[in-house]
mmCIF file of C-alpha atoms in Angstrom:
data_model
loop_
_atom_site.group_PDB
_atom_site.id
_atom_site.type_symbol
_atom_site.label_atom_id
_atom_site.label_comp_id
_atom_site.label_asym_id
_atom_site.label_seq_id
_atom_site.Cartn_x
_atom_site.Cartn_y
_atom_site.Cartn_z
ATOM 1 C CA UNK A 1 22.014 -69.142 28.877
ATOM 2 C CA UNK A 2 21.224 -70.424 25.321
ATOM 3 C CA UNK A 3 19.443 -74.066 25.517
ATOM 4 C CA UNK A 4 17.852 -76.553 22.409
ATOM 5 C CA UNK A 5 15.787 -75.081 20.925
ATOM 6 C CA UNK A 6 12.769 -77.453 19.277
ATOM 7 C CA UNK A 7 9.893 -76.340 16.941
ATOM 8 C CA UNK A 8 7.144 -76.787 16.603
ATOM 9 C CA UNK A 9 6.030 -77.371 20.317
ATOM 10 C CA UNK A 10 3.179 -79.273 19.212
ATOM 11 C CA UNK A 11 2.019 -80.772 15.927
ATOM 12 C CA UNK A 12 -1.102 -82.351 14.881
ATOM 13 C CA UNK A 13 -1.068 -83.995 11.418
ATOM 14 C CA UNK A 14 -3.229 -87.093 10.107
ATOM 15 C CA UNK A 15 -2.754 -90.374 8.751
ATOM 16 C CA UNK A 16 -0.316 -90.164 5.609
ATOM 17 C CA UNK A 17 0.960 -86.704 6.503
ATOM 18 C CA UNK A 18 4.385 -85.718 6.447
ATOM 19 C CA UNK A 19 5.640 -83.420 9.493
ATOM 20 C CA UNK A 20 9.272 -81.150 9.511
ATOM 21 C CA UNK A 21 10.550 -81.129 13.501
ATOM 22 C CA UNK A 22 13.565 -78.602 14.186
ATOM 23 C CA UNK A 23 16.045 -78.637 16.444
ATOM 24 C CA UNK A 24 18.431 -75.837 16.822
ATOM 25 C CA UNK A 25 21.464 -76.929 19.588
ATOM 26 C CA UNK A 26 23.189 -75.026 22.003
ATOM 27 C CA UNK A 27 25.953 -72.852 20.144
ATOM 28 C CA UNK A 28 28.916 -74.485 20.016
ATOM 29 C CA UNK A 29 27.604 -77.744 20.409
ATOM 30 C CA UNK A 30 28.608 -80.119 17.738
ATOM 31 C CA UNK A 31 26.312 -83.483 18.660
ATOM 32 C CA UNK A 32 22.602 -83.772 17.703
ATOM 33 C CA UNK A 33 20.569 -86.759 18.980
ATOM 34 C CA UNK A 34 16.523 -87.381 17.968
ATOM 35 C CA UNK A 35 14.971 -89.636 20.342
ATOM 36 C CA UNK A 36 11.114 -90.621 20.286
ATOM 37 C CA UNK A 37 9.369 -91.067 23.861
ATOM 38 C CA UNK A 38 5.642 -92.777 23.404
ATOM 39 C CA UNK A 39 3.201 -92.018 26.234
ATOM 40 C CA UNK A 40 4.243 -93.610 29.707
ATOM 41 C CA UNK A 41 7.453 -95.118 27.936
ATOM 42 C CA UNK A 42 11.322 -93.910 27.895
ATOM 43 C CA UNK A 43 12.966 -92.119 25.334
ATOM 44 C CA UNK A 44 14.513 -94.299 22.515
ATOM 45 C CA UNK A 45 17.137 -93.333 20.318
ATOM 46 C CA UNK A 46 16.631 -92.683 17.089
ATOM 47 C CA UNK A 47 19.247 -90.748 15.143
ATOM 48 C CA UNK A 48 22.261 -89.079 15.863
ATOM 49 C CA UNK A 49 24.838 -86.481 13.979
ATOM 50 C CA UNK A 50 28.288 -84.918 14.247
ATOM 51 C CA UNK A 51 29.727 -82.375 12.547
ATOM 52 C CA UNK A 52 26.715 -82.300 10.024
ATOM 53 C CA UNK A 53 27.381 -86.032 9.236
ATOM 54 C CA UNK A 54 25.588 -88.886 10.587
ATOM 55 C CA UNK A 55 26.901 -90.645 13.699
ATOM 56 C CA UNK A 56 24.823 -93.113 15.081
ATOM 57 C CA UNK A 57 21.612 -94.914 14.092
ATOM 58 C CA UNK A 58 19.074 -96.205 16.872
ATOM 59 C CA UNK A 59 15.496 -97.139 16.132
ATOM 60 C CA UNK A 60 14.451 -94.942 13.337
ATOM 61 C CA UNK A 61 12.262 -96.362 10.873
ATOM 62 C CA UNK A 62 12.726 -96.004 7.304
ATOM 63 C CA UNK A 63 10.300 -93.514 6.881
ATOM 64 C CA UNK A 64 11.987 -91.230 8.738
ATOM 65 C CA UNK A 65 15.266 -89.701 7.834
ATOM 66 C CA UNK A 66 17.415 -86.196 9.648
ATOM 67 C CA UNK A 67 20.000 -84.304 8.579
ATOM 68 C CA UNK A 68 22.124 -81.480 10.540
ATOM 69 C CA UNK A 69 22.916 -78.090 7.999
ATOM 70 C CA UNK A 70 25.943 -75.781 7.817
ATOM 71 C CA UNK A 71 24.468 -73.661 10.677
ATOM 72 C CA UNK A 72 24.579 -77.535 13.151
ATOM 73 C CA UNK A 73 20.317 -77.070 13.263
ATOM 74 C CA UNK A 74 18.593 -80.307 12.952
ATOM 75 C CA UNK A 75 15.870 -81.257 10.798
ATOM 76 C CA UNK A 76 13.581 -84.979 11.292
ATOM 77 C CA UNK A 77 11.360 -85.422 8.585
ATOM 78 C CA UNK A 78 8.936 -87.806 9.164
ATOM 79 C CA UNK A 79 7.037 -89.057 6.282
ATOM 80 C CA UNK A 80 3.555 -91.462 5.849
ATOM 81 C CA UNK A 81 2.345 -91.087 9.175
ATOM 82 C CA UNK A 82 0.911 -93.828 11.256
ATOM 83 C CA UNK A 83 -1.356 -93.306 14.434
ATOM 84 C CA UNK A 84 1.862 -95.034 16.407
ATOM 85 C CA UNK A 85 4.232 -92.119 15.492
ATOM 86 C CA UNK A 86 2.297 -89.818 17.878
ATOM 87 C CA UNK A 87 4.940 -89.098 20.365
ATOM 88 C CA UNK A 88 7.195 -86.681 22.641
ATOM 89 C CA UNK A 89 10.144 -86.133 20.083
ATOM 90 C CA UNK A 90 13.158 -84.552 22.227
ATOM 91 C CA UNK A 91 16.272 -83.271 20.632
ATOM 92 C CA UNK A 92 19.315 -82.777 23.029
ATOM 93 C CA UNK A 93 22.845 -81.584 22.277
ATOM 94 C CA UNK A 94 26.409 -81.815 23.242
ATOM 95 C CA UNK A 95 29.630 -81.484 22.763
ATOM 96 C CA UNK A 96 31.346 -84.994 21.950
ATOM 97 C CA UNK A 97 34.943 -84.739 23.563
ATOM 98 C CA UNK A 98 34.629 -84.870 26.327
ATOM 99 C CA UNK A 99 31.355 -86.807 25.826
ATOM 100 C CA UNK A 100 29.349 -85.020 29.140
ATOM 101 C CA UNK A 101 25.538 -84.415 29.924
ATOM 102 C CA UNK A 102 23.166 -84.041 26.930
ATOM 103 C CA UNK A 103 21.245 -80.745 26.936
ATOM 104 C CA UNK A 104 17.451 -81.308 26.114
ATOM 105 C CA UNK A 105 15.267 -79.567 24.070
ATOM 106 C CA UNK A 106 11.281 -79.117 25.333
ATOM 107 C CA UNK A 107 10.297 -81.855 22.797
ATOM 108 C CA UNK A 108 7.805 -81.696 19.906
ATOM 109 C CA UNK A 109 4.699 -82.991 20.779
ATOM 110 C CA UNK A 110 3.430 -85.152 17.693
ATOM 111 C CA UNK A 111 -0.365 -86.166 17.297
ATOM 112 C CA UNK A 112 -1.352 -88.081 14.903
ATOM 113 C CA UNK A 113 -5.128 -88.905 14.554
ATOM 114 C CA UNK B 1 25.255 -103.952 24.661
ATOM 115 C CA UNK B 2 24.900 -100.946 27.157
ATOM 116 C CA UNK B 3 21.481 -101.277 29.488
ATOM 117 C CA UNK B 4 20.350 -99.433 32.584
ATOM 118 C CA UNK B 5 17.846 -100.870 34.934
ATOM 119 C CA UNK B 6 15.327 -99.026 36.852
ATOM 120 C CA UNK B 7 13.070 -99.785 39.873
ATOM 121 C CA UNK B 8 9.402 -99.769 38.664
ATOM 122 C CA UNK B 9 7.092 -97.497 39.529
ATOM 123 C CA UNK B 10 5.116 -95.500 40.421
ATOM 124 C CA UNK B 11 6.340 -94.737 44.169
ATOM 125 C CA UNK B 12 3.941 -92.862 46.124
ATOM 126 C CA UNK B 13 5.810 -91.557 49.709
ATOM 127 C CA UNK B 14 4.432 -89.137 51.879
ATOM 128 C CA UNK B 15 5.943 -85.529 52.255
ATOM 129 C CA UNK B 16 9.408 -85.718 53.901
ATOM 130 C CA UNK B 17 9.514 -89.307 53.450
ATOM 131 C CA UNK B 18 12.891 -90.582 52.342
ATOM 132 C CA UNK B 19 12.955 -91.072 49.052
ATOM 133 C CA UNK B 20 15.274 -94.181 47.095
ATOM 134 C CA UNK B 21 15.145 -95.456 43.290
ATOM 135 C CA UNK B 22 17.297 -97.985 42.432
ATOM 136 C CA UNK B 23 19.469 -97.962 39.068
ATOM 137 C CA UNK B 24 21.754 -100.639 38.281
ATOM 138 C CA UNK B 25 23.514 -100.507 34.369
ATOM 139 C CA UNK B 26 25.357 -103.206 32.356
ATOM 140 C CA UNK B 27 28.173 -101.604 29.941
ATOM 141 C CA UNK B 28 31.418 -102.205 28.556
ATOM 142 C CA UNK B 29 34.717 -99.332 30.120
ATOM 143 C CA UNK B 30 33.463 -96.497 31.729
ATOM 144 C CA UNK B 31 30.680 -94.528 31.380
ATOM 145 C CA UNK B 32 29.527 -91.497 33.068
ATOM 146 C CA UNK B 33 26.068 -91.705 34.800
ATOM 147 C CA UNK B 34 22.987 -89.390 35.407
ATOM 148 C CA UNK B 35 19.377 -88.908 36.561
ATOM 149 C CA UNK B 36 17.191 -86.794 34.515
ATOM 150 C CA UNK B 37 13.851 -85.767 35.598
ATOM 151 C CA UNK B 38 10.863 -85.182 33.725
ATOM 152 C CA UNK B 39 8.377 -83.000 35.607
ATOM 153 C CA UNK B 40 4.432 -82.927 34.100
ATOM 154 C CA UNK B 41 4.608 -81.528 30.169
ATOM 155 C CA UNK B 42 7.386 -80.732 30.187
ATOM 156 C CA UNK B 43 11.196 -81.721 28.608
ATOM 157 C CA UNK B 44 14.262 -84.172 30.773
ATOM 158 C CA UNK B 45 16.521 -82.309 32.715
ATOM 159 C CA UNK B 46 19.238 -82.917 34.192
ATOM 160 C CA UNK B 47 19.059 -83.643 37.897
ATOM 161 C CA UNK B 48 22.924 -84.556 38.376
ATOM 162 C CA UNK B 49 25.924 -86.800 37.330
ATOM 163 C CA UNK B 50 28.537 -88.695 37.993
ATOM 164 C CA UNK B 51 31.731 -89.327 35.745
ATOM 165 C CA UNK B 52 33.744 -92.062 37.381
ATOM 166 C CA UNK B 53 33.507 -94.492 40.069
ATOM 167 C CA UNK B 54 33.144 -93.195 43.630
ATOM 168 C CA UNK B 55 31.820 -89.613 42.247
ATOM 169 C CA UNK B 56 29.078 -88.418 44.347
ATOM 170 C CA UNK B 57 26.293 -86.369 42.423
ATOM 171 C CA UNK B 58 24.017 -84.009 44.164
ATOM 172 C CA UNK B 59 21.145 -81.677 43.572
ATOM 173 C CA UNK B 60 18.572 -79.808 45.172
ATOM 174 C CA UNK B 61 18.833 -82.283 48.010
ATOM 175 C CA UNK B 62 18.963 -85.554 45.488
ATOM 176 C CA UNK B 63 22.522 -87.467 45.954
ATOM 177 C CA UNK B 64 23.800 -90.523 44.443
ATOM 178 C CA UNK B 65 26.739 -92.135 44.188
ATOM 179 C CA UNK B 66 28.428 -94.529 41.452
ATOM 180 C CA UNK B 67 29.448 -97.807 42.572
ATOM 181 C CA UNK B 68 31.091 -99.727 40.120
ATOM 182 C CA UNK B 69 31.374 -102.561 42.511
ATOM 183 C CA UNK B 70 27.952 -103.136 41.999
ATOM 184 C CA UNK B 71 27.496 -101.136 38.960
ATOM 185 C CA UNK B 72 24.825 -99.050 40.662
ATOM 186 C CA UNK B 73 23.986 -95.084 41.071
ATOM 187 C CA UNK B 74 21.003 -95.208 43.102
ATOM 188 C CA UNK B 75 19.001 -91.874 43.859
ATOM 189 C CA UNK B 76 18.034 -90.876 47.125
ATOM 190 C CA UNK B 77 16.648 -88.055 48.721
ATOM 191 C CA UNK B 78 16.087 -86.955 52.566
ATOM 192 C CA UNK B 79 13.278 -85.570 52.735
ATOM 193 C CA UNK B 80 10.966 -85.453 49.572
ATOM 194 C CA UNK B 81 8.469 -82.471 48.779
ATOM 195 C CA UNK B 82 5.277 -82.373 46.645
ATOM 196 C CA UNK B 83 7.081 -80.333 44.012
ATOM 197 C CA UNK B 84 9.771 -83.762 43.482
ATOM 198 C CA UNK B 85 6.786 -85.292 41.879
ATOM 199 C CA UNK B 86 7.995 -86.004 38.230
ATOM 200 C CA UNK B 87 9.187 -89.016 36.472
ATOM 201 C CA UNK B 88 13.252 -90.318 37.305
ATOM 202 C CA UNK B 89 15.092 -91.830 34.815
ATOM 203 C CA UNK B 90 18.217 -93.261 35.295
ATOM 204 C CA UNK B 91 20.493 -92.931 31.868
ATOM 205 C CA UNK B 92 24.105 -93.602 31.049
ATOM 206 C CA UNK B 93 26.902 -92.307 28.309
ATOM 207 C CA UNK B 94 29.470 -94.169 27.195
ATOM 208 C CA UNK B 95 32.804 -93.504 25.806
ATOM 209 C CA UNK B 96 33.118 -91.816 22.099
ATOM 210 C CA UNK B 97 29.798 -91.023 19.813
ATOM 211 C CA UNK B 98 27.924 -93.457 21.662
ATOM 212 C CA UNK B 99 23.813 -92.117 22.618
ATOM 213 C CA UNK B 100 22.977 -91.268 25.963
ATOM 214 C CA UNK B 101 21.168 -95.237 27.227
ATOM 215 C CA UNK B 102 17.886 -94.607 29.140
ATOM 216 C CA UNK B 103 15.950 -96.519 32.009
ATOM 217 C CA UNK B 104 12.309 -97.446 32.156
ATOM 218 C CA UNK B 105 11.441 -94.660 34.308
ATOM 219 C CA UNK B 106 10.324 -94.281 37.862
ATOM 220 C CA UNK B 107 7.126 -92.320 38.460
ATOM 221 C CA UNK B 108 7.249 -90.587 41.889
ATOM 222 C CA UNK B 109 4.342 -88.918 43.509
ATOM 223 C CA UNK B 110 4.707 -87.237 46.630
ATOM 224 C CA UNK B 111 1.217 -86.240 48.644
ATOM 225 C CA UNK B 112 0.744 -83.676 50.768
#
């Protein structure tokens, strides 16, 4: 079976940088969620769409910003890097109604040095 | 707001050792409860659920139960193996649009 699908798998940019994470959901799946998981910590939530419009807003700073396209993929664009944004960044989709388990992507895992 | 509480960690049991991490939530209606798992590099999973109150989840020998009595859906396990070694997290979903809520995490290692 189909699953998320997240790219890159890893991701090394520096200080400043700007880094493009994808996240293609499960087909037919019409939820995206980003969430951000430091080293040793839990995953937080940072951003959230349905139906290509934005649902729910956790703790994404302001230098980040997502959108979902026509085809449901998700982009996070991440923008003036900081040594702190190195992370595990999972995206995980479902449907909303009924609102069940989340499907996980792999994660993108962000270094930032 | 919605919050789920998790046992710290890390465990450390021996092989067939019985195996229980508590998770206790705080939310508002009623949500639907899981445990994911996180084995070593790689994504969450999903280890098993529970939609209402008195639902029993089970997995590859992992079981727990939602008890909205005392708002708990505690994981246990018979007889743990080596290969259960991961990190447990307890998470919950409300109602509507709502994100899925994490816990802290439990890191379990089982030796040989």
């Amino acid at each position: 079976a189909a699953g998320v699908i997240q790219s890159p798998r890893h991701l090394i940019k520096e200080k400043r940088e700007t880094a493009t994470l994808k996240c293609y959901p499960i087909p037919r799946h019409d939820t995206v969620y980003w969430y951000q998981q430091g080293p040793g910590q839990d995953p937080q939530f940072l951003i959230s769409f349905y139906e290509k419009m934005q649902s729910d807003k956790g703790s994404i700073p302001d230098r980040f910003s997502a959108q979902q396209f026509s085809d449901y993929h998700s982009e996070l664009n991440m923008s003036s890097l900081e040594l702190g944004d190195s992370a595990l960044y999972f995206c995980a989709s479902s449907l909303r109604d009924p609102p069940e388990k989340l499907f996980f992507g792999s994660g993108t895992q962000l270094s930032v040095l | 707001g919605d919050s789920v509480t998790q046992m710290e960690g890390p465990v450390t049991l021996s092989e067939e050792a019985f195996l229980t991490i508590n998770c206790t939530y705080t939310a508002t209606g009623y949500p639907s409860l899981f445990w994911y798992v996180q084995y070593p590099g790689e994504g969450l999973q999903l280890l098993l659920k529970a939609t209402k109150a008195d639902d029993k989840g089970s997995n590859k020998g992992f079981e727990a139960t939602y008890r909205k009595e005392t708002t708990s859906f505690h994981l246990e396990k018979g007889s743990v193996q080596v290969s259960d070694s991961a990190v447990y997290f307890c998470a919950l979903l409300n109602s509507g649009n709502t994100p899925l809520v994490f816990g802290k995490g439990t890191r379990l290692s089982v030796i040989a």
